[in-house]
Amino acid sequence: MGCRHCSLVVAANIKCLSESKGQHTISKIQWRFEYTPWHQLLKLIIGSFNFDQMSTGYANIFTGSLALFGFILFFTIKRIPLKAKIAAGTISLLLIFSLCYEPLDLLWHGLQFPIWYPYRFSFVISFWLLLLAAYSFRYNVPMGITQIGLTLALTLGLVLLALNVVNRFDFISKPQIAITAGFMLLTLVLLTLRQTRYHGVNNLFIIIVTVEMGLNLFMSLNPISYLNNSDFTTYTQALVKGSDNVKELAKNTPFYRIGKTYERTKNDPMEADYYGASQFNSMMEPKVTDFFGKLGQPKGDGFVTYNNGTLITDALLSVGYFLQDRSDPIDANTATPNLKTSLPVVSSRPDLKEYDTARLLPEQQIYKNPFALPLAFLADAKVRATKSYTDFPLAQQEAIFHETVPQLTTPLYTATNYQVTLDNMRLKKHAAGLDYTKINQKQPAKVTLTFTPATDDPYYMTWGSTLNSKFVSLTINGKAIGLDDGYQNTLVFGVADQQKRQPIKIELVPQKNSLWLDNISIFKFNASLFKVWANTLQDQGLTQQKITPLSISGNIKATNNHQVVMTSIPNTKGWHVFVDGRPTPKIQLLQTLIGIPVKSGTHHIQIVYRAPYLRLGLVISAFSWCMIIGLTVYRRKHMI
């Protein structure tokens, strides 16, 4: 009945889940333990938590010494029926194995591993321990030799296990082990004194449990404060100031997205209330993350990061404004190289010189992109058959470029040679490609790539997916670039612009004893050709636009029957298209974006979003409430 009441929101959420998280369902289950099972006992140590445990840690099952001992005592109390103990033991074993045996873990998570926060069902185990402990304490049975022996053995075993592995796990320490042992022994003493003449034991239990749980809370949260309040506040103020200035500059622009060369989290756009292209969301549709990956952006199962754009991706995604840290010396006229800002640089975009400076702020510079395309525009119908490239982002961008405006036949990207200089590095024997190893493993090493641009055009470098922060650090012309600790696809970095005949130096410092230059190539970008492309598509954009959070409308004029309306809106369930007031089936472009087939002539386009199954949920909820009201009225009449 409850599900019927809330079908208004449940139905839409179920559909959304099926289109996002539901697409990541594991097709092949590995029948294995995910880690050594008894290491889970380490989570009974006070404060056994840190930042890494949030993403790839063990289940958090700490409930305190009293609950743990109560759980053990449940199986020793003779007055509890054997059937109840067998049932409780069976459920307990199932829950314990769910914490470490992959098939059971997957079953709890709907056959897909969660994005961060593993073992999210662990709260069930905590409640189960509390339930059995509360049940056992109802019997008020005195502690006997068996009970004391079992609790002492558990305490000693936990302490010995923790001391044996304390140097292998960074979420526990010897002081934590000592504190845990102290609380366990103190709880054991109080349990033993429960049946004696000592009064006030129950009050002591309240004090001890409160202190133990409070200390666990403090010691668990303290290690994850990776960002102090002042850093967070300073960064957020700068971000909000930048986005507010853009809103002021673009108050007459119907739609635009904002890009940045700095980042704190992938959800910066949500924090500062602007349209961006980066997002972390465990309900993100796989085709969206795949699309960004093909364009050369870092992506994972639940995030996309727009830190590696090019002029063409900026235009395609309607990135109309860019915020750049002024300590980043890409423009000698406006940069302040010695300025210490709160804005961590994660992007290399020397090509921002192609944009117009819109405003200078103390810490950042705002660029306006004159080449940004409207949210909807006409493209050649050949874009429907654009070839897909998985590990070659610049080839993907080239394909989009030529299929949207096929009359432009000159290549957009041209490969450029570069030189490799080794410092304490050499090629591996029988190496396939640029695969290097250190000569002296105790000394620092470096691989330097150099080239000299032949023109003032932008230059870009492709960067393989194995080259993350765990294996290498990257510096481009003296500027350190922040790398993620992992991503699934080849990236793109800007390395030069308006630097004709100026040597460009790219330094790679290995973090291990070897380094493979995975998919590293340098390409020249034909800026003049790109500007022709951008101007062509801008002239074919939606006019008289009206844009709200749930709808887009405007007019468009097709000059022939071989054009389609192309948007930068992901083709997810819920979007509905109307051409001249008539419902029109939408098409999918680039395996991701909404497209609209149109014939020659002027048309009024409407794109409207309605949550999937919203009407069905509304009907079910309305019917359910009508039943409740009817039954209530019926009962009252018959009671009278």
Short mmCIF file of C-alpha atoms in Angstrom, two decimals, residues 12 15 375-376 542 546 548-554 565 567 569-587 593-597 604-616:
data_model
loop_
_atom_site.label_atom_id
_atom_site.label_comp_id
_atom_site.label_asym_id
_atom_site.label_seq_id
_atom_site.Cartn_x
_atom_site.Cartn_y
_atom_site.Cartn_z
CA ALA A 12 10.05 7.82 -12.22
CA LYS A 15 12.94 4.16 -14.62
CA LEU A 375 22.08 24.57 -27.57
CA ALA A 376 20.42 23.47 -30.83
CA LEU A 542 18.08 28.09 -33.03
CA LYS A 546 13.20 30.43 -24.87
CA THR A 548 13.72 26.96 -18.98
CA PRO A 549 15.04 24.09 -16.81
CA LEU A 550 12.45 21.77 -18.42
CA SER A 551 12.02 23.10 -21.94
CA ILE A 552 13.78 24.60 -24.96
CA SER A 553 11.99 26.28 -27.83
CA GLY A 554 12.84 28.43 -30.83
CA VAL A 565 18.65 19.60 -35.65
CA THR A 567 21.68 19.47 -29.68
CA ILE A 569 21.37 17.49 -24.66
CA PRO A 570 21.83 13.81 -23.68
CA ASN A 571 19.12 11.64 -25.22
CA THR A 572 17.69 10.27 -21.98
CA LYS A 573 14.18 9.05 -21.31
CA GLY A 574 11.75 11.87 -20.60
CA TRP A 575 12.67 14.30 -23.37
CA HIS A 576 9.87 14.89 -25.90
CA VAL A 577 10.20 16.75 -29.21
CA PHE A 578 7.60 18.85 -31.05
CA VAL A 579 8.09 20.30 -34.52
CA ASP A 580 5.54 22.97 -35.47
CA GLY A 581 3.42 21.81 -32.53
CA ARG A 582 3.32 18.16 -33.62
CA PRO A 583 5.01 15.35 -31.62
CA THR A 584 8.06 14.13 -33.53
CA PRO A 585 10.20 11.04 -32.81
CA LYS A 586 13.65 12.16 -31.76
CA ILE A 587 16.82 10.53 -33.06
CA LEU A 593 22.76 13.47 -28.06
CA ILE A 594 19.21 14.40 -29.02
CA GLY A 595 18.67 14.98 -32.73
CA ILE A 596 15.51 16.06 -34.56
CA PRO A 597 14.75 15.23 -38.21
CA HIS A 604 9.24 25.95 -34.58
CA ILE A 605 11.10 23.49 -32.36
CA GLN A 606 10.11 22.52 -28.82
CA ILE A 607 12.03 20.12 -26.59
CA VAL A 608 10.22 19.36 -23.32
CA TYR A 609 11.18 17.17 -20.38
CA ARG A 610 8.65 15.09 -18.43
CA ALA A 611 9.87 12.58 -15.88
CA PRO A 612 9.32 9.03 -17.25
CA TYR A 613 6.27 7.26 -15.83
CA LEU A 614 5.27 10.41 -13.94
CA ARG A 615 1.70 10.19 -15.22
CA LEU A 616 1.49 6.46 -14.46
#
